[in-house]
Amino acid sequence: MTLEQEIAKRRTFAIISHPDAGKTTLTEKFLLFGGAIKTAGAVKQNKIRKTATSDFMEIEKQRGISVATSVMGFEYKGMKINILDTPGHKDFAEDTYRTLTAVDSVILVVDSVKGVEEQTERLMEVCRMRSTPVIIFVNKMDREGQNPFELLDELEQKLRIDVLPLTWPISQGQNFRGVYNLYRGQLNLFEPDQTRITEHYIEIKGIDDPELERWIPSAFRDQLREDAELIEGVYDPFSVERYLDGSLAPVFFGSAVNNFGVREMLETFLEIAPSPHEREASERVVRASETALTGFVFKIHANLDPNHRDRTAFFKICSGTFERNKFYHHTRLGKKMRFANPTQFMANEKNLIDNAWPGDVVGLYDNGNLKIGDTLTEGEELRFRGIPSFSPEIFKEVINRDPFKAKQLEKGLRQLTEEGVAQLFLQYGNRKIIGTVGELQFDVIRFRLEHEYGASCDFMPLRYFKAFWITGTDTPQYEEFLRRKSPVIAEDKEGHPVFFAESQWMLDVAKENYPGVIFHETSEFKTKDEG
Ligand code: G4P
C-alpha cells in the first residue's frame, strides 16, 4: 500500500463526554463492531470508579490498564480506526486536553436527559481552539429526555457551534420507536437489546413513503413528518466542508447501551471524518503525505513496573512512515534516537510493530529523553505546536517532609510533571508550587512520590484562582509588573513567567493598571492569541 492509501484509510479520533453520558459504552460498541472485542464489559472494567477520589489501588489499576487502552485501534470495512481514550474523571482534564491535540476529529456524547453539562462545554472549548471537526451523539434516547428541538438549541447555544440533525428520533423514552435517517432516507427501528447488535433498517423512499405506515403508529408518524418538515425549513443542507472546518456539528440520536444508532453514526463518521491531513509546526505546515517522518509526543506513562524505571511515550505520527530501528532526530535535544521496541495498540493488546503511518500512535520505550510536546523528525528542525499547558485551577506549595530525600523529591516532581500529572512552577529559584485541575492529582502525586521515589511531602494550599502566562507589549511596564508582583509570579518548566491571580477581580485590576502586559490562559500563547 502507498503512503497515500495508508493515510486515506485512517481515522484517528476521541470520544468525549461529561462523565456518565455514555462514552465508555459507546467506545465498547465501536470495538464490538470492529470485532476488536467479543463481549460487552471489556472496556468498562478499565474505567476508574467515579467515587474513587482517594482509592490508590484504583489509581494504580487505572494507570496500568490505561497504557493498553490509551489507544484502541481496530479495522472496520477496510479502514484503520484509532480511538484515543480520554480519562472521564474531571480531575484528569489536562490529560484529555492534550489527547485532543493528537486527534483529527471528535465524537461528543451528550445525555438526552441532562443535555449539555459543564465538562461538555469545556471539552468543546478545546475542540474550538483547534477547529476540530465534531459529531454529536445524543445518547439515552430510551429515557424520557428533553424535547429534541430544545436540545438542539441548547447544543448550539452552549457549545457555540451550528448543529444539524442527520437522524431524527421517533418519540423517546418508553415510546422510543427508532430514528429516521434524514441523510439517507432510511428508517431504523428500535428493538432494545444490550447484548446483540440489533438494528433493524428499513429502506423507504423518503418521509412520505406509504411504507412508513406499516412500521410506525400514526401519531408518531405525523409527528415525524411534521418534525422533518420543520428541520428542512430551519436548517441548511448538510455541508461536509463546514463539518470539516469545525463550524457545523452533525447530530445523531441513539442509545449506546442498546447498540442503537451506533452503526449508523460510525458509518457516516467513516465517510465524512477527516483522515490525517496537515499539522502546524512553528516553522511551517507539515502535510501528512510528506515522505519524511514527523510526529510528536502527547502523553507519557512512567514507572508502571516498579523494577524498571521505564516510560512509554505516546508518539503521534504526523507525516511519513515510521520504521523500527531507524534513527530519528529529537529536535529539542538535538540528538539522534532509535527505537528497537515500538508498540502499537490493537484493541486491548500491545504489539511490537515495524512500521506505522500518519494518524497512528506508537508507544515508544523511553528512559527519560522524551517529554510531552517533543518532536521527532528525519533531521529537519521542526517543533509541532498545539500541545499547550492550560491554566491550572488548584495551587499548592510543596513542603518537603524528609530533608534527607530532597533529591528524590526533586527528581520525582520533575518526572511526574514531565509526564503531565500536574504543572510545576518555581518561585525564587526553589519554592515549588504545583498546579492542577483537580484534587485527585495531589493524591496521585503524593502516592507516587512515596512509592516510586521514596520521597514524602505535604501540600500547603495557596489561594490563587488561576495562573496566566504573561508577555509584554510595553517593556518598561512589563518589567515593573514583574518587579512589583514578584510575590505572585513564578516560572513554568520552560522558564516563562507566570502570574498567579488571586481572583477575577485582582486579574481585572492588573489588566487595567498594566495595559502593556498580556495575560494568556495557555502556555502556547503565540499560537492562540498572537497569530
Ligand atoms: P461514561 O463513560 O461517559 O462515564 O459513561 P458510561 O458509558 O459508563 O455510561 C454511564 C451509565 O449510563 C452506565 O450505567 C451505562 O450503562 C448507562 N448508559 C449508557 N448508554 C445508555 C443508554 O443509551 N441508555 C440508558 N438508559 N443508559 C445508558 P451505570 O449504571 O453507571 O453502569 P452499568 O452498571 O450499567 O454498567
XYZ file of C-alpha atoms and ligand atoms in Angstrom:
567
model
C 0.000 0.000 0.000
C 1.252 3.507 -0.763
C 1.641 6.164 1.899
C -1.390 7.980 0.448
C -3.516 4.840 0.731
C -2.384 4.247 4.295
C -3.345 7.812 5.173
C -6.706 7.663 3.410
C -7.822 4.590 5.379
C -7.059 6.091 8.800
C -9.432 7.824 11.181
C -7.936 8.970 14.465
C -10.399 10.439 16.920
C -11.512 10.689 20.529
C -14.893 10.086 22.119
C -15.526 12.721 24.752
C -18.332 13.417 27.193
C -19.285 14.592 30.615
C -18.876 11.579 32.937
C -21.838 9.195 32.746
C -23.158 10.360 29.389
C -22.061 7.077 27.798
C -18.513 7.454 26.439
C -17.342 4.063 27.698
C -20.456 2.307 26.445
C -20.160 3.869 23.009
C -16.435 3.051 22.764
C -17.269 -0.512 23.609
C -19.917 -0.752 20.903
C -17.453 0.566 18.330
C -14.958 -2.086 19.372
C -17.653 -4.749 19.137
C -18.465 -3.657 15.586
C -14.812 -3.793 14.700
C -14.575 -7.286 16.140
C -11.814 -5.974 18.406
C -13.581 -7.293 21.493
C -16.035 -10.123 21.788
C -18.177 -9.219 24.746
C -19.629 -6.122 26.292
C -17.996 -5.162 29.572
C -14.405 -5.438 28.409
C -13.799 -1.715 28.263
C -15.928 -0.960 31.267
C -13.605 -2.658 33.675
C -10.931 -0.153 32.726
C -12.916 2.764 33.942
C -11.806 4.489 37.089
C -14.581 4.350 39.623
C -16.247 7.697 39.816
C -16.224 7.689 43.593
C -12.563 6.740 43.799
C -11.248 10.101 44.876
C -8.535 8.619 47.033
C -8.562 4.945 46.259
C -4.936 4.392 45.315
C -5.434 0.856 44.166
C -7.901 2.183 41.654
C -5.463 4.830 40.529
C -2.727 2.264 40.066
C -5.055 -0.094 38.304
C -6.202 2.667 36.064
C -2.648 3.605 35.179
C -1.695 0.041 34.463
C -4.610 -0.666 32.206
C -4.686 2.688 30.589
C -1.430 2.083 28.722
C -3.211 -0.657 26.839
C -6.430 1.259 26.405
C -4.977 4.690 25.750
C -5.270 3.958 22.075
C -7.684 1.406 20.761
C -7.000 0.524 17.167
C -9.160 -1.713 15.024
C -10.078 -2.376 11.426
C -13.589 -1.885 10.130
C -14.569 -2.312 6.476
C -11.016 -1.772 5.314
C -10.491 1.325 7.457
C -7.995 1.623 10.293
C -9.666 3.277 13.246
C -7.700 4.689 16.175
C -9.767 5.740 19.180
C -7.698 7.741 21.625
C -9.053 7.240 25.102
C -9.520 10.211 27.391
C -9.964 9.857 31.137
C -13.524 10.508 32.189
C -12.678 11.889 35.588
C -12.643 15.673 35.520
C -9.504 15.828 37.630
C -7.611 14.385 34.687
C -8.939 17.037 32.318
C -5.474 18.180 31.315
C -4.662 14.736 30.033
C -7.849 14.882 27.996
C -6.982 18.300 26.574
C -3.582 17.048 25.486
C -5.014 13.930 23.906
C -7.363 16.137 21.930
C -4.322 17.758 20.315
C -3.472 14.385 18.766
C -6.825 13.595 17.113
C -8.205 14.553 13.728
C -11.814 14.657 14.900
C -14.067 14.083 17.880
C -17.347 12.368 18.732
C -19.073 14.174 21.560
C -21.609 12.195 23.588
C -24.460 14.089 25.227
C -27.013 12.593 27.605
C -30.500 13.297 26.215
C -31.864 13.771 29.738
C -29.139 16.013 31.110
C -28.282 17.933 27.954
C -25.074 19.917 27.806
C -23.155 19.589 31.068
C -20.213 21.553 32.420
C -17.495 19.186 31.246
C -19.049 19.029 27.772
C -18.705 22.779 27.426
C -15.082 22.802 28.483
C -14.147 19.968 26.147
C -15.858 21.753 23.324
C -13.779 24.862 24.023
C -10.639 22.812 23.407
C -12.083 21.484 20.144
C -12.948 25.012 19.091
C -9.381 26.204 19.736
C -8.159 23.778 17.104
C -11.259 23.832 14.843
C -11.576 20.077 15.361
C -14.500 18.543 13.443
C -17.161 17.320 15.880
C -20.008 14.825 15.520
C -22.545 14.826 18.353
C -24.225 11.633 19.560
C -27.307 12.257 21.686
C -27.421 9.177 23.877
C -30.017 7.510 26.106
C -32.992 8.100 23.829
C -34.630 5.163 25.616
C -35.111 7.551 28.541
C -37.563 10.406 28.852
C -35.269 13.195 27.773
C -35.602 16.747 26.616
C -37.525 17.736 23.524
C -35.054 17.159 20.657
C -35.564 20.628 19.168
C -34.888 22.243 22.527
C -31.848 20.049 22.920
C -30.510 21.163 19.535
C -30.968 24.794 20.594
C -29.127 24.090 23.814
C -26.292 22.431 21.913
C -25.959 25.445 19.623
C -26.038 27.964 22.416
C -23.878 26.271 24.996
C -21.386 24.666 22.655
C -21.309 27.664 20.338
C -21.421 25.612 17.156
C -24.054 25.230 14.441
C -25.733 21.840 14.550
C -27.619 19.774 12.010
C -29.541 16.581 12.818
C -28.718 13.755 10.396
C -31.022 11.329 12.157
C -34.236 12.173 13.956
C -35.796 10.321 16.899
C -39.265 8.878 16.636
C -40.525 9.686 20.112
C -38.384 8.808 23.111
C -38.316 7.071 26.483
C -40.793 4.242 26.753
C -42.278 5.154 23.396
C -38.988 5.345 21.563
C -39.512 3.701 18.164
C -36.253 4.417 16.423
C -34.716 7.043 14.243
C -35.311 8.298 10.767
C -32.131 8.926 8.818
C -32.687 12.298 7.198
C -29.440 11.950 5.298
C -30.081 8.530 3.740
C -33.917 8.469 3.829
C -33.870 5.270 5.864
C -35.776 4.053 8.867
C -34.030 2.340 11.751
C -36.389 0.655 14.176
C -35.550 0.345 17.842
C -35.533 -3.073 19.474
C -33.904 -2.833 22.865
C -31.155 -5.360 23.354
C -27.962 -4.771 25.239
C -26.123 -7.880 24.140
C -26.511 -8.050 20.398
C -26.298 -5.675 17.516
C -29.948 -5.277 16.803
C -30.520 -2.525 14.379
C -33.369 -3.087 12.012
C -33.095 -0.956 8.904
C -35.981 -0.405 6.572
C -35.419 1.168 3.206
C -38.058 3.751 2.447
C -38.314 6.360 -0.222
C -38.299 9.475 1.880
C -40.548 10.679 4.622
C -43.745 10.481 2.539
C -43.324 6.818 1.589
C -46.592 4.948 2.490
C -44.341 2.103 3.695
C -43.891 4.172 6.870
C -47.455 3.269 7.799
C -46.547 -0.374 8.200
C -43.926 0.363 10.783
C -44.879 3.383 12.811
C -48.153 4.175 14.582
C -49.976 7.147 13.125
C -49.405 9.613 15.994
C -45.640 9.160 15.832
C -45.695 9.179 12.034
C -47.459 12.521 11.861
C -45.097 13.968 14.393
C -42.098 12.654 12.444
C -43.366 14.186 9.208
C -44.003 17.484 10.945
C -40.560 17.460 12.539
C -38.846 16.544 9.268
C -40.584 19.431 7.541
C -39.514 21.814 10.267
C -35.921 20.592 10.079
C -35.872 21.107 6.351
C -37.230 24.617 6.781
C -34.944 25.643 9.628
C -31.595 24.028 8.900
C -29.330 24.443 5.899
C -28.483 21.251 3.999
C -25.518 19.308 5.305
C -22.144 20.655 4.269
C -19.117 18.389 4.704
C -16.855 21.432 4.319
C -18.477 23.148 7.284
C -18.170 19.980 9.345
C -14.506 19.707 8.404
C -13.729 23.310 9.281
C -15.285 22.774 12.707
C -18.198 25.183 12.317
C -21.011 22.630 11.931
C -21.656 19.542 14.040
C -23.861 16.787 12.608
C -26.081 15.236 15.286
C -27.155 11.593 15.681
C -29.667 10.218 18.166
C -29.466 6.767 19.696
C -28.933 4.561 22.683
C -25.416 3.261 23.133
C -26.260 0.653 25.738
C -28.850 -0.820 23.373
C -26.482 -0.760 20.390
C -28.875 1.573 18.757
C -27.932 4.276 16.270
C -24.282 3.467 16.781
C -23.505 1.762 13.494
C -25.385 4.461 11.652
C -23.165 7.098 13.182
C -19.994 5.036 12.742
C -20.623 4.603 9.038
C -21.339 8.264 8.444
C -18.333 9.087 10.566
C -16.092 6.911 8.371
C -17.474 8.583 5.301
C -17.080 12.204 6.367
C -14.457 12.321 9.142
C -11.057 13.582 8.093
C -8.102 11.290 7.571
C -4.795 12.692 8.843
C -4.113 15.824 6.822
C -1.746 18.512 7.953
C -0.318 19.922 11.110
C 1.188 23.224 12.027
C 4.751 23.342 13.287
C 6.424 26.551 14.417
C 8.448 26.612 11.212
C 5.882 25.501 8.619
C 2.812 23.397 7.937
C 3.575 19.676 7.567
C 1.392 17.607 5.245
C 0.650 14.004 6.212
C 1.668 12.799 2.739
C 5.235 14.069 3.036
C 7.549 11.072 2.916
C 9.843 12.107 5.779
C 8.653 11.040 9.200
C 7.471 13.685 11.660
C 5.433 13.399 14.828
C 5.162 14.476 18.440
C 4.737 13.083 21.936
C 1.394 13.901 23.550
C 1.384 11.611 26.546
C 3.814 9.797 28.815
C 3.286 6.907 31.194
C 6.076 6.257 33.646
C 7.187 3.685 36.182
C 4.499 1.139 35.562
C 6.867 -1.579 36.535
C 8.494 -0.648 39.864
C 11.531 -2.807 38.998
C 12.283 -0.853 35.854
C 12.335 2.885 35.576
C 10.687 2.713 32.211
C 8.427 5.111 30.459
C 6.152 4.776 27.480
C 5.878 7.868 25.350
C 2.834 8.081 23.095
C 4.033 9.352 19.760
C 1.530 10.595 17.181
C 2.740 10.307 13.616
C 2.031 13.403 11.526
C 3.775 12.522 8.243
C 5.821 9.811 6.554
C 6.386 6.215 7.577
C 7.687 5.280 10.988
C 10.264 2.478 10.951
C 11.558 0.399 13.789
C 15.296 0.802 14.478
C 15.687 3.796 12.204
C 17.449 6.850 13.633
C 15.264 9.890 14.212
C 16.151 13.425 15.173
C 14.911 14.655 18.560
C 14.590 18.353 17.801
C 14.548 19.684 21.387
C 17.663 17.819 22.435
C 19.351 17.877 19.037
C 20.005 14.195 19.459
C 19.608 11.023 17.379
C 17.329 8.333 18.771
C 16.109 4.996 17.535
C 13.532 2.637 18.912
C 14.028 -1.105 18.975
C 10.669 -1.972 20.544
C 7.979 0.362 19.277
C 4.477 -0.865 20.085
C 1.017 -0.302 18.809
C -2.267 -0.910 20.464
C -4.836 -3.067 18.775
C -7.942 -3.383 20.923
C -6.650 -4.468 24.308
C -3.338 -5.777 23.092
C 0.036 -4.166 22.744
C 2.053 -5.418 19.761
C 5.562 -4.845 18.545
C 5.486 -3.137 15.155
C 7.899 -2.481 12.317
C 6.042 0.355 10.629
C 3.330 2.854 11.322
C 1.711 5.671 9.371
C 0.189 9.147 9.871
C -2.700 9.016 12.316
C -1.187 6.099 14.193
C 0.056 6.351 17.736
C 3.202 4.441 18.566
C 4.292 3.564 22.093
C 7.988 4.401 22.425
C 10.019 2.922 25.216
C 11.979 5.760 26.767
C 14.389 6.255 29.606
C 13.940 9.926 30.202
C 14.688 11.645 26.891
C 11.144 12.332 25.814
C 8.797 14.977 27.187
C 5.270 15.885 26.279
C 5.363 18.117 23.217
C 8.690 16.778 21.851
C 9.016 16.440 18.086
C 10.889 13.717 16.162
C 11.869 14.166 12.506
C 14.302 12.738 9.968
C 16.641 15.680 10.510
C 14.562 18.798 9.914
C 14.401 21.335 12.743
C 10.677 21.337 13.480
C 8.584 21.856 16.557
C 4.918 20.963 16.444
C 2.603 23.445 18.065
C -0.701 22.941 19.737
C 0.304 20.969 22.812
C -0.115 23.735 25.366
C -0.311 23.676 29.125
C -3.647 25.026 30.328
C -4.089 27.257 33.314
C -4.475 25.086 36.417
C -7.109 25.879 38.999
C -5.777 24.446 42.248
C -2.408 25.527 43.582
C -0.368 24.121 46.441
C 3.118 24.691 47.711
C 5.258 21.590 48.131
C 6.737 21.186 51.621
C 9.454 18.553 51.888
C 8.877 16.278 54.873
C 12.206 14.496 54.740
C 15.269 16.741 54.301
C 17.447 13.716 53.511
C 15.289 12.926 50.498
C 15.339 16.354 48.888
C 16.980 14.990 45.739
C 14.434 12.221 45.350
C 11.633 14.725 45.810
C 13.150 16.987 43.202
C 13.547 14.158 40.706
C 10.107 12.730 41.378
C 8.408 16.086 40.944
C 10.329 16.750 37.758
C 9.464 13.399 36.246
C 5.831 13.407 37.296
C 5.310 16.862 35.910
C 7.072 15.862 32.677
C 4.581 13.064 32.492
C 1.881 15.709 32.687
C 0.347 14.676 36.018
C 0.476 18.310 37.134
C 2.306 21.543 36.406
C 5.273 22.667 38.420
C 6.108 26.332 38.931
C 9.253 27.607 40.583
C 9.443 30.760 42.608
C 12.633 32.447 43.808
C 14.596 29.533 42.377
C 13.412 26.788 44.686
C 9.932 27.368 46.085
C 7.851 24.745 44.352
C 4.212 25.294 43.504
C 2.124 22.558 41.956
C -0.865 23.491 39.845
C -3.584 21.024 38.846
C -7.145 20.993 37.638
C -8.348 18.583 40.321
C -7.673 17.489 43.900
C -7.167 13.892 42.842
C -3.822 14.756 41.259
C -2.380 15.684 44.655
C -3.265 12.238 45.978
C -1.672 10.689 42.911
C 1.490 12.783 43.270
C 1.893 12.102 46.995
C 1.312 8.390 46.492
C 3.670 8.064 43.561
C 6.407 10.200 45.147
C 6.368 7.875 48.101
C 6.145 4.594 46.176
C 8.284 5.352 43.173
C 10.841 7.827 44.520
C 10.862 7.290 48.287
C 10.124 10.961 48.895
C 7.447 12.419 51.106
C 5.901 15.837 51.152
C 2.963 17.929 52.295
C 0.962 20.319 50.225
C 0.060 23.757 51.508
C -2.978 25.196 49.749
C -2.493 28.577 48.097
C -5.372 30.869 47.388
C -4.910 31.543 43.705
C -7.708 31.105 41.249
C -5.758 30.840 38.015
C -2.310 31.168 36.519
C -1.630 33.323 33.485
C 1.392 33.246 31.231
C 2.485 36.833 30.754
C 4.180 38.755 27.959
C 4.604 42.486 27.476
C 3.980 44.919 24.661
C 5.480 47.761 26.711
C 8.833 46.630 28.100
C 9.256 49.132 30.985
C 5.688 48.479 32.137
C 6.140 44.717 31.859
C 9.335 44.875 33.890
C 7.672 47.000 36.521
C 4.857 44.452 36.716
C 7.345 41.606 37.191
C 9.100 43.565 39.958
C 6.026 44.736 41.819
C 4.144 41.488 41.608
C 7.087 39.224 42.358
C 5.345 37.508 45.333
C 2.720 36.179 42.874
C 4.985 35.479 39.919
C 6.785 32.215 39.248
C 8.355 30.420 36.305
C 6.960 27.441 34.426
C 9.088 24.474 33.302
C 10.397 26.398 30.322
C 11.300 29.429 32.421
C 8.380 31.560 31.175
C 6.941 33.954 33.763
C 3.521 33.108 35.119
C 1.267 35.369 37.179
C -0.969 33.862 39.873
C -4.209 35.818 40.133
C -5.953 35.595 43.476
C -9.353 36.349 41.997
C -11.020 37.502 38.813
C -11.198 40.946 40.362
C -7.435 41.028 41.010
C -6.866 39.976 37.421
C -9.136 42.710 36.109
C -7.335 45.294 38.257
C -3.947 44.071 36.993
C -5.159 44.279 33.402
C -6.437 47.805 33.921
C -3.308 49.058 35.657
C -0.905 47.397 33.249
C -2.327 47.614 29.735
C 1.135 46.813 28.381
C 1.051 43.325 29.913
C -0.785 40.480 28.171
C -2.309 37.634 30.178
C -2.550 34.246 28.434
C -4.618 31.297 29.601
C -2.421 28.684 27.930
C 1.331 28.343 27.658
C 1.159 28.386 23.900
C 0.131 31.987 23.679
C 1.866 32.642 20.366
C -0.360 30.104 18.635
C -3.597 31.230 20.146
C -3.509 34.916 20.820
C -0.784 36.374 18.720
C -1.407 34.533 15.468
P -19.115 7.471 30.710
O -18.048 6.587 30.150
O -19.439 8.636 29.830
O -18.886 7.887 32.125
O -20.499 6.663 30.731
P -20.791 5.103 30.675
O -20.624 4.583 29.311
O -20.102 4.411 31.779
O -22.346 5.144 30.962
C -22.869 5.663 32.171
C -24.136 4.931 32.545
O -25.125 5.169 31.532
C -23.953 3.426 32.614
O -24.815 2.958 33.648
C -24.463 2.959 31.271
O -24.930 1.620 31.281
C -25.605 3.918 31.041
N -25.946 4.085 29.629
C -25.112 4.185 28.556
N -25.821 4.317 27.419
C -27.119 4.302 27.765
C -28.352 4.382 27.017
O -28.380 4.505 25.803
N -29.496 4.313 27.740
C -29.518 4.182 29.101
N -30.700 4.130 29.699
N -28.388 4.085 29.831
C -27.208 4.152 29.168
P -24.273 2.588 35.069
O -25.459 2.207 35.864
O -23.406 3.681 35.595
O -23.322 1.404 34.777
P -23.731 -0.087 34.465
O -23.973 -0.659 35.807
O -24.931 -0.076 33.602
O -22.551 -0.653 33.795
